Tab-separated table of C-alpha atoms in Angstrom:
chain	number	residue	atom	x	y	z
A	1	MET	CA	-72.090	-57.212	-6.802
A	2	THR	CA	-68.900	-57.059	-5.597
A	3	THR	CA	-67.702	-60.155	-4.494
A	4	GLU	CA	-64.214	-61.555	-2.114
A	5	GLY	CA	-61.275	-63.657	-2.946
A	6	ASN	CA	-63.046	-66.740	-1.723
A	7	PRO	CA	-64.204	-68.604	-4.836
A	8	LEU	CA	-67.207	-69.891	-2.658
A	9	ASN	CA	-68.099	-66.434	-1.928
A	10	ASN	CA	-67.734	-65.889	-5.692
A	11	ALA	CA	-70.355	-68.800	-6.686
A	12	ARG	CA	-72.981	-67.484	-3.818
A	13	VAL	CA	-72.849	-64.022	-5.358
A	14	ALA	CA	-73.103	-65.352	-8.865
A	15	TYR	CA	-76.328	-67.767	-7.507
A	16	GLU	CA	-77.660	-64.302	-6.297
A	17	TYR	CA	-78.269	-63.253	-10.901
A	18	TYR	CA	-80.555	-66.652	-10.950
A	19	GLU	CA	-84.365	-67.005	-9.602
A	20	LEU	CA	-84.468	-71.215	-9.351
A	21	PRO	CA	-87.214	-72.755	-8.015
A	22	GLY	CA	-87.643	-73.163	-4.139
A	23	GLU	CA	-85.230	-73.007	-1.208
A	24	LEU	CA	-81.513	-73.214	-1.712
A	25	VAL	CA	-80.050	-75.852	0.340
A	26	ASP	CA	-76.770	-75.899	0.004
A	27	ILE	CA	-73.770	-74.860	-2.163
A	28	GLN	CA	-70.288	-77.376	-2.581
A	29	PRO	CA	-68.058	-77.726	-4.392
A	30	LEU	CA	-67.999	-80.243	-7.134
A	31	GLY	CA	-65.427	-82.229	-8.780
A	32	ASN	CA	-61.871	-81.876	-9.551
A	33	GLY	CA	-62.290	-80.020	-13.334
A	34	LEU	CA	-58.946	-78.190	-14.663
A	35	ILE	CA	-60.355	-75.693	-16.302
A	36	ASN	CA	-63.605	-74.575	-14.632
A	37	LYS	CA	-64.463	-73.822	-10.619
A	38	THR	CA	-67.428	-76.252	-10.552
A	39	TYR	CA	-70.046	-76.475	-7.793
A	40	GLN	CA	-73.455	-78.092	-6.542
A	41	ILE	CA	-76.523	-76.461	-6.012
A	42	THR	CA	-79.260	-77.992	-4.066
A	43	HIS	CA	-82.656	-76.681	-3.942
A	44	THR	CA	-85.971	-78.188	-2.557
A	45	HIS	CA	-88.741	-77.295	-4.593
A	46	GLU	CA	-92.707	-79.133	-3.762
A	47	ASN	CA	-90.892	-81.129	-0.991
A	48	GLU	CA	-88.233	-82.655	-3.633
A	49	GLU	CA	-84.514	-81.984	-3.682
A	50	LYS	CA	-83.387	-81.135	-7.086
A	51	GLN	CA	-79.410	-80.371	-8.461
A	52	TYR	CA	-78.175	-77.592	-10.481
A	53	VAL	CA	-74.397	-77.315	-11.799
A	54	LEU	CA	-72.752	-73.666	-11.077
A	55	GLN	CA	-69.798	-72.803	-13.501
A	56	ALA	CA	-67.303	-70.348	-13.042
A	57	ILE	CA	-65.893	-70.140	-16.839
A	58	ASN	CA	-62.610	-70.004	-17.624
A	59	HIS	CA	-62.002	-66.802	-19.375
A	60	ASP	CA	-58.777	-66.814	-19.867
A	61	ILE	CA	-58.858	-69.970	-21.909
A	62	PHE	CA	-61.956	-69.165	-23.211
A	63	PRO	CA	-61.624	-65.506	-23.904
A	64	ASN	CA	-64.369	-65.489	-26.176
A	65	VAL	CA	-67.215	-66.516	-23.451
A	66	ARG	CA	-69.929	-65.138	-25.464
A	67	GLY	CA	-69.568	-66.896	-28.516
A	68	LEU	CA	-68.962	-70.196	-26.504
A	69	MET	CA	-72.488	-70.127	-24.780
A	70	GLU	CA	-74.145	-68.897	-27.540
A	71	ASN	CA	-72.233	-71.921	-29.118
A	72	ILE	CA	-73.387	-74.612	-26.626
A	73	GLU	CA	-77.095	-72.515	-26.280
A	74	LYS	CA	-77.788	-73.404	-30.011
A	75	VAL	CA	-76.234	-76.898	-29.274
A	76	THR	CA	-78.455	-78.436	-26.943
A	77	THR	CA	-81.643	-76.446	-28.298
A	78	TYR	CA	-81.408	-78.143	-31.587
A	79	LEU	CA	-80.259	-81.627	-29.514
A	80	ARG	CA	-83.665	-80.842	-27.011
A	81	GLU	CA	-86.071	-80.585	-29.746
A	82	LYS	CA	-84.832	-82.775	-31.670
A	83	TYR	CA	-85.081	-85.672	-29.061
A	84	GLU	CA	-88.641	-84.263	-27.552
A	85	ALA	CA	-90.007	-84.930	-31.553
A	86	GLU	CA	-88.491	-88.032	-31.182
A	87	GLY	CA	-90.027	-88.759	-27.714
A	88	ARG	CA	-87.023	-89.216	-25.622
A	89	ASP	CA	-86.112	-87.941	-22.297
A	90	ALA	CA	-84.810	-84.719	-23.245
A	91	ALA	CA	-84.334	-83.453	-20.186
A	92	ARG	CA	-81.972	-85.946	-18.996
A	93	GLU	CA	-79.836	-86.208	-22.440
A	94	THR	CA	-78.833	-83.201	-23.064
A	95	LEU	CA	-77.308	-80.388	-21.267
A	96	ARG	CA	-79.984	-77.250	-20.531
A	97	VAL	CA	-78.498	-73.938	-19.808
A	98	ILE	CA	-80.280	-71.389	-17.182
A	99	ARG	CA	-80.540	-68.012	-17.799
A	100	THR	CA	-80.037	-65.559	-15.236
A	101	LYS	CA	-82.969	-62.994	-14.152
A	102	ASP	CA	-82.231	-60.212	-17.077
A	103	GLY	CA	-82.312	-63.344	-19.529
A	104	HIS	CA	-78.930	-63.464	-19.999
A	105	LEU	CA	-76.965	-66.619	-20.356
A	106	THR	CA	-74.232	-66.346	-17.804
A	107	ALA	CA	-73.700	-63.832	-14.753
A	108	ASN	CA	-71.313	-61.570	-14.943
A	109	LEU	CA	-69.534	-60.409	-11.815
A	110	ASP	CA	-67.754	-56.872	-10.813
A	111	ASN	CA	-64.299	-59.248	-10.201
A	112	GLY	CA	-64.477	-59.978	-14.098
A	113	THR	CA	-65.231	-63.945	-13.892
A	114	TYR	CA	-69.077	-65.205	-15.659
A	115	TRP	CA	-70.886	-68.155	-14.184
A	116	ARG	CA	-73.523	-70.189	-15.662
A	117	ILE	CA	-75.249	-72.838	-14.497
A	118	TYR	CA	-77.091	-76.001	-15.623
A	119	ASP	CA	-79.919	-78.247	-14.785
A	120	SER	CA	-78.094	-81.604	-13.283
A	121	VAL	CA	-78.486	-84.845	-15.149
A	122	LYS	CA	-80.209	-87.096	-13.093
A	123	ASN	CA	-80.182	-90.121	-11.616
A	124	SER	CA	-75.792	-90.288	-13.642
A	125	TYR	CA	-72.123	-90.709	-13.212
A	126	SER	CA	-69.022	-90.727	-14.688
A	127	LEU	CA	-65.997	-92.692	-15.233
A	128	ASP	CA	-62.203	-90.758	-15.526
A	129	LYS	CA	-60.491	-93.999	-16.967
A	130	VAL	CA	-61.449	-96.377	-19.747
A	131	GLU	CA	-60.975	-99.624	-17.932
A	132	SER	CA	-62.062	-102.340	-20.229
A	133	PRO	CA	-62.274	-102.519	-24.354
A	134	GLU	CA	-66.039	-102.579	-23.544
A	135	GLN	CA	-65.954	-99.221	-22.524
A	136	PHE	CA	-63.996	-97.857	-25.130
A	137	TYR	CA	-66.555	-99.557	-27.225
A	138	ILE	CA	-69.163	-97.877	-25.589
A	139	THR	CA	-67.353	-94.405	-25.585
A	140	ALA	CA	-67.069	-94.850	-29.206
A	141	LYS	CA	-70.332	-95.337	-29.789
A	142	ALA	CA	-72.107	-91.777	-27.715
A	143	PHE	CA	-69.121	-89.571	-29.098
A	144	GLY	CA	-70.417	-91.341	-32.573
A	145	ARG	CA	-74.098	-90.515	-31.727
A	146	PHE	CA	-73.256	-87.362	-30.497
A	147	ALA	CA	-72.210	-86.756	-34.104
A	148	TYR	CA	-75.063	-88.516	-35.821
A	149	ASP	CA	-77.782	-86.413	-33.474
A	150	LEU	CA	-75.996	-83.499	-34.853
A	151	ASN	CA	-75.594	-84.208	-38.292
A	152	ASP	CA	-78.316	-82.049	-39.792
A	153	PHE	CA	-76.966	-79.145	-37.820
A	154	ASP	CA	-75.245	-76.377	-40.221
A	155	ALA	CA	-72.324	-76.050	-37.942
A	156	SER	CA	-71.780	-72.663	-39.616
A	157	GLN	CA	-73.918	-71.249	-37.404
A	158	LEU	CA	-71.122	-72.034	-34.898
A	159	VAL	CA	-67.994	-69.864	-33.752
A	160	GLU	CA	-64.256	-71.286	-33.056
A	161	VAL	CA	-64.077	-70.670	-29.828
A	162	ILE	CA	-60.265	-71.601	-30.124
A	163	PRO	CA	-59.887	-70.489	-33.675
A	164	GLN	CA	-57.636	-72.787	-35.522
A	165	PHE	CA	-57.745	-75.259	-32.550
A	166	HIS	CA	-56.985	-77.911	-35.078
A	167	ASP	CA	-55.671	-75.984	-37.957
A	168	THR	CA	-52.353	-78.668	-38.275
A	169	ARG	CA	-51.242	-76.150	-40.741
A	170	ASN	CA	-51.038	-73.836	-38.560
A	171	ARG	CA	-49.719	-75.483	-35.752
A	172	TYR	CA	-46.876	-76.439	-38.187
A	173	ARG	CA	-46.151	-73.217	-39.461
A	174	GLN	CA	-45.420	-72.541	-35.916
A	175	LEU	CA	-43.211	-74.602	-35.440
A	176	GLU	CA	-41.076	-73.738	-38.229
A	177	GLU	CA	-41.362	-69.915	-36.505
A	178	ALA	CA	-39.828	-71.424	-33.472
A	179	ILE	CA	-37.114	-73.729	-34.659
A	180	ARG	CA	-35.866	-70.185	-37.098
A	181	GLU	CA	-36.273	-67.811	-33.643
A	182	ASP	CA	-34.577	-70.900	-31.582
A	183	ARG	CA	-34.970	-68.329	-28.698
A	184	VAL	CA	-33.886	-70.402	-25.900
A	185	GLY	CA	-31.146	-72.473	-27.931
A	186	ARG	CA	-32.707	-76.012	-28.123
A	187	VAL	CA	-33.218	-76.147	-31.561
A	188	LYS	CA	-29.811	-78.391	-31.571
A	189	GLU	CA	-31.152	-80.274	-29.257
A	190	VAL	CA	-34.360	-81.897	-31.095
A	191	GLN	CA	-32.819	-81.974	-34.820
A	192	GLU	CA	-34.136	-85.755	-34.859
A	193	GLU	CA	-37.626	-84.913	-33.685
A	194	ILE	CA	-37.881	-81.519	-36.242
A	195	ALA	CA	-37.115	-84.004	-39.388
A	196	PHE	CA	-39.794	-86.783	-38.345
A	197	ILE	CA	-42.449	-83.724	-38.577
A	198	GLN	CA	-40.948	-82.149	-41.683
A	199	ASN	CA	-40.539	-85.364	-43.256
A	200	ARG	CA	-44.444	-85.399	-42.844
A	201	LYS	CA	-45.321	-81.601	-43.667
A	202	ALA	CA	-47.841	-83.198	-46.107
A	203	ASP	CA	-49.413	-84.965	-43.447
A	204	CYS	CA	-49.869	-81.922	-41.344
A	205	PHE	CA	-52.135	-80.311	-44.702
A	206	LEU	CA	-53.861	-83.154	-45.789
A	207	LEU	CA	-56.861	-82.583	-43.614
A	208	TYR	CA	-57.258	-79.175	-44.103
A	209	ASP	CA	-56.790	-79.255	-47.543
A	210	LEU	CA	-59.777	-81.706	-47.946
A	211	LEU	CA	-62.251	-79.251	-46.115
A	212	ASP	CA	-60.616	-76.365	-48.559
A	213	GLU	CA	-61.586	-78.694	-51.392
A	214	GLY	CA	-64.986	-79.460	-49.973
A	215	VAL	CA	-63.692	-82.941	-50.033
A	216	LEU	CA	-64.779	-83.511	-46.026
A	217	PRO	CA	-68.149	-81.768	-44.745
A	218	LEU	CA	-67.669	-79.519	-42.072
A	219	ARG	CA	-69.448	-81.242	-39.166
A	220	VAL	CA	-70.525	-80.104	-35.190
A	221	THR	CA	-67.286	-81.144	-33.468
A	222	HIS	CA	-67.064	-81.695	-29.517
A	223	ASN	CA	-63.032	-81.436	-29.237
A	224	ASP	CA	-62.903	-83.054	-26.090
A	225	THR	CA	-63.850	-86.580	-26.352
A	226	LYS	CA	-63.064	-88.212	-23.378
A	227	LEU	CA	-64.975	-90.713	-21.180
A	228	ASN	CA	-65.201	-88.352	-18.212
A	229	ASN	CA	-67.622	-85.842	-20.451
A	230	ILE	CA	-69.817	-89.019	-20.903
A	231	MET	CA	-72.808	-89.261	-18.399
A	232	PHE	CA	-74.032	-92.906	-17.697
A	233	TYR	CA	-77.576	-93.593	-16.612
A	234	SER	CA	-77.290	-95.592	-13.154
A	235	GLU	CA	-79.584	-97.664	-13.883
A	236	THR	CA	-79.089	-99.389	-16.769
A	237	LYS	CA	-74.659	-98.083	-17.329
A	238	GLU	CA	-75.772	-96.600	-20.778
A	239	PRO	CA	-74.433	-93.617	-21.879
A	240	LEU	CA	-77.006	-90.940	-21.446
A	241	CYS	CA	-75.795	-87.516	-22.288
A	242	ILE	CA	-72.621	-85.720	-24.129
A	243	VAL	CA	-71.138	-82.916	-21.313
A	244	ASP	CA	-68.603	-80.473	-21.044
A	245	LEU	CA	-69.497	-78.916	-24.166
A	246	ASP	CA	-66.917	-75.043	-24.246
A	247	THR	CA	-65.079	-76.896	-26.767
A	248	VAL	CA	-67.637	-77.387	-29.426
A	249	MET	CA	-67.511	-75.623	-33.079
A	250	PRO	CA	-66.674	-76.138	-36.613
A	251	GLY	CA	-64.466	-78.618	-37.505
A	252	LEU	CA	-64.072	-82.463	-39.227
A	253	VAL	CA	-65.043	-85.118	-37.547
A	254	LEU	CA	-62.033	-86.625	-37.756
A	255	PHE	CA	-60.646	-84.724	-35.209
A	256	ASP	CA	-62.430	-86.106	-32.942
A	257	PHE	CA	-62.359	-89.414	-33.890
A	258	GLY	CA	-58.568	-88.987	-33.722
A	259	ASP	CA	-58.516	-87.128	-30.320
A	260	SER	CA	-60.239	-90.435	-28.973
A	261	ILE	CA	-57.549	-92.870	-30.173
A	262	ARG	CA	-54.722	-91.057	-29.759
A	263	PHE	CA	-55.341	-90.522	-25.916
A	264	GLY	CA	-56.755	-93.740	-25.822
A	265	ALA	CA	-55.483	-96.560	-27.638
A	266	ASN	CA	-51.980	-96.563	-25.541
A	267	ASP	CA	-51.725	-96.987	-22.037
A	268	CYS	CA	-48.589	-95.018	-21.276
A	269	ALA	CA	-48.422	-91.256	-19.411
A	270	GLU	CA	-47.801	-88.443	-22.217
A	271	ASP	CA	-44.512	-87.667	-20.567
A	272	GLU	CA	-43.441	-91.206	-20.418
A	273	SER	CA	-39.498	-90.375	-20.934
A	274	ASP	CA	-39.185	-94.899	-21.636
A	275	LEU	CA	-40.230	-95.140	-25.053
A	276	THR	CA	-40.019	-98.677	-24.997
A	277	LYS	CA	-43.261	-98.354	-22.799
A	278	VAL	CA	-45.089	-96.639	-25.778
A	279	ASN	CA	-47.179	-97.989	-27.929
A	280	PHE	CA	-50.623	-97.713	-30.117
A	281	ASP	CA	-52.637	-100.395	-29.109
A	282	PHE	CA	-54.471	-101.699	-32.061
A	283	ASP	CA	-56.485	-103.811	-30.786
A	284	LEU	CA	-58.294	-101.139	-28.922
A	285	TYR	CA	-58.178	-98.545	-31.970
A	286	GLU	CA	-60.047	-101.376	-33.718
A	287	THR	CA	-62.355	-101.312	-30.839
A	288	TYR	CA	-62.794	-97.912	-31.263
A	289	VAL	CA	-63.718	-97.742	-34.580
A	290	LYS	CA	-66.471	-100.468	-34.657
A	291	GLY	CA	-67.964	-98.442	-31.800
A	292	PHE	CA	-67.579	-95.034	-33.473
A	293	ILE	CA	-69.175	-96.748	-36.942
A	294	GLU	CA	-72.215	-97.935	-34.965
A	295	GLY	CA	-73.208	-94.959	-33.517
A	296	THR	CA	-72.581	-92.823	-36.567
A	297	ASN	CA	-75.176	-95.224	-37.827
A	298	GLY	CA	-74.661	-94.618	-41.581
A	299	ILE	CA	-74.021	-90.280	-41.648
A	300	LEU	CA	-70.309	-90.306	-42.606
A	301	THR	CA	-69.146	-89.962	-46.313
A	302	GLU	CA	-67.276	-92.273	-48.013
A	303	ALA	CA	-64.364	-89.744	-47.732
A	304	GLU	CA	-64.807	-89.545	-43.913
A	305	LEU	CA	-64.764	-93.510	-43.562
A	306	GLU	CA	-61.473	-93.226	-45.824
A	307	TYR	CA	-59.796	-90.847	-44.094
A	308	LEU	CA	-60.793	-92.080	-40.428
A	309	PRO	CA	-57.331	-93.608	-39.764
A	310	TRP	CA	-55.581	-90.334	-41.049
A	311	GLY	CA	-57.848	-88.535	-38.108
A	312	ALA	CA	-55.724	-90.465	-35.444
A	313	ARG	CA	-52.523	-89.819	-37.162
A	314	VAL	CA	-53.222	-86.223	-38.040
A	315	ILE	CA	-54.438	-85.143	-34.429
A	316	THR	CA	-51.568	-86.901	-32.891
A	317	LEU	CA	-49.127	-85.989	-34.822
A	318	GLU	CA	-50.796	-82.642	-34.562
A	319	GLN	CA	-49.874	-82.563	-30.729
A	320	GLY	CA	-45.958	-83.776	-30.667
A	321	ILE	CA	-45.603	-80.316	-33.119
A	322	ARG	CA	-47.838	-78.968	-30.497
A	323	PHE	CA	-45.015	-80.352	-27.364
A	324	LEU	CA	-42.272	-79.958	-29.424
A	325	THR	CA	-43.159	-76.110	-30.159
A	326	ASP	CA	-43.288	-75.444	-26.163
A	327	TYR	CA	-40.110	-76.749	-25.468
A	328	ILE	CA	-38.102	-74.884	-27.874
A	329	ASN	CA	-39.778	-72.305	-27.188
A	330	GLY	CA	-38.591	-72.555	-23.422
A	331	ASP	CA	-41.855	-74.219	-22.129
A	332	VAL	CA	-44.085	-71.089	-22.133
A	333	TYR	CA	-47.772	-73.360	-22.781
A	334	TYR	CA	-47.841	-76.271	-21.301
A	335	ALA	CA	-46.892	-75.919	-17.807
A	336	THR	CA	-44.146	-78.721	-16.572
A	337	ILE	CA	-42.654	-79.576	-13.228
A	338	ARG	CA	-39.657	-80.693	-14.582
A	339	PRO	CA	-36.800	-80.412	-16.895
A	340	GLY	CA	-37.220	-81.546	-20.719
A	341	GLN	CA	-40.668	-83.251	-19.827
A	342	ASN	CA	-42.366	-81.296	-23.225
A	343	LEU	CA	-39.968	-82.987	-25.243
A	344	ASP	CA	-41.065	-85.987	-23.549
A	345	ARG	CA	-44.033	-85.176	-24.343
A	346	ALA	CA	-43.490	-84.592	-28.395
A	347	ARG	CA	-41.434	-87.491	-28.300
A	348	THR	CA	-44.300	-90.028	-26.717
A	349	GLN	CA	-46.760	-88.690	-29.198
A	350	LEU	CA	-44.477	-88.866	-32.416
A	351	LYS	CA	-43.742	-92.596	-31.659
A	352	LEU	CA	-47.367	-93.452	-31.883
A	353	VAL	CA	-47.164	-91.970	-35.039
A	354	GLN	CA	-44.317	-94.429	-36.338
A	355	ASP	CA	-47.209	-97.462	-34.183
A	356	MET	CA	-49.347	-96.227	-36.788
A	357	GLU	CA	-47.217	-95.925	-38.943
A	358	ASN	CA	-45.991	-99.235	-38.761
A	359	VAL	CA	-49.677	-101.000	-38.905
A	360	TRP	CA	-51.232	-98.841	-41.381
A	361	ASP	CA	-52.519	-100.871	-43.428
A	362	LYS	CA	-54.471	-102.518	-40.739
A	363	MET	CA	-55.567	-99.507	-39.328
A	364	VAL	CA	-57.107	-99.084	-43.016
A	365	GLU	CA	-58.678	-102.570	-43.328
A	366	ALA	CA	-60.310	-101.924	-40.037
A	367	VAL	CA	-62.416	-99.117	-41.079
A	368	LYS	CA	-63.296	-101.450	-43.938
A	369	ASN	CA	-64.163	-104.584	-41.888
A	370	ALA	CA	-66.683	-102.031	-39.602
A	371	GLN	CA	-69.022	-101.119	-42.244
A	372	LYS	CA	-69.702	-104.707	-43.367
């Protein structure tokens, strides 16, 4: 089938690859996702309306569309079977990928775009911003439960849809390469930031070395643990379903924990230029620790618990390295709207790392206290 340039026209063409029960009522844009274009399909079937979610997969960011979708299919099938066996509402507590008429996981259009359809999660809503410590606790518990529910899933079945995504060792090497090349002459401006990171080289190698040594176990990780990736039940306001599974990959549970702390336990803008406004919120960290450990319900190993604070510290350092590397390379990866924005982003992350180091003993103690 051919398509025109209008995204909604593409959505309608993609819809034709599927055979959904009932009659089509409408297809309308849904949400404001930055990665994938999303639409809501409304159907009528047996005098009832039913909604589906139609998405165009951004294959510039995710070139291995097949691997991505197979990951999602494996994980959601496992969860659905687990929930059904436990008597839970599997149809609402996990996503279901709907196959095309010819049995494929995606509709592949002639214009090179890839589309998929999920069942919509009924009677649910999502939130864009954590507005209270209680919400941060609930978020932690939900993502902890996600790890718990996938505890027995063999993570080696999954492919890395973004290879070396949280391999901080590799991020450090990329920074070293950027420094050597100094493509746009910025290295002289950032000697202090470079020295800060070089003094923490061992931190960059810590987690993956522990994985390689078998100290930390490989698990299924979500890799985008934001509040808006949790669907809440409209009636009880409780977490219902984890969504946006594009980055589900094998990894360390510390990655998901750490990234949540990195962007959740501070209230500054990511590109804040006034570092006096950038502060690590220990109280929010402690709140998240309690929720996450409760959600994981005893599955975390002694080593995972011991190194849980390191997840926050290393992942925050890693993001600082990525921003600084891009600044040195001339702002080629992260979009900027003003000069120095990526440098401000890097400095913000490094300030958070420094703050964590300043309360390190308390961070370690918070994990111990949450286990009591």
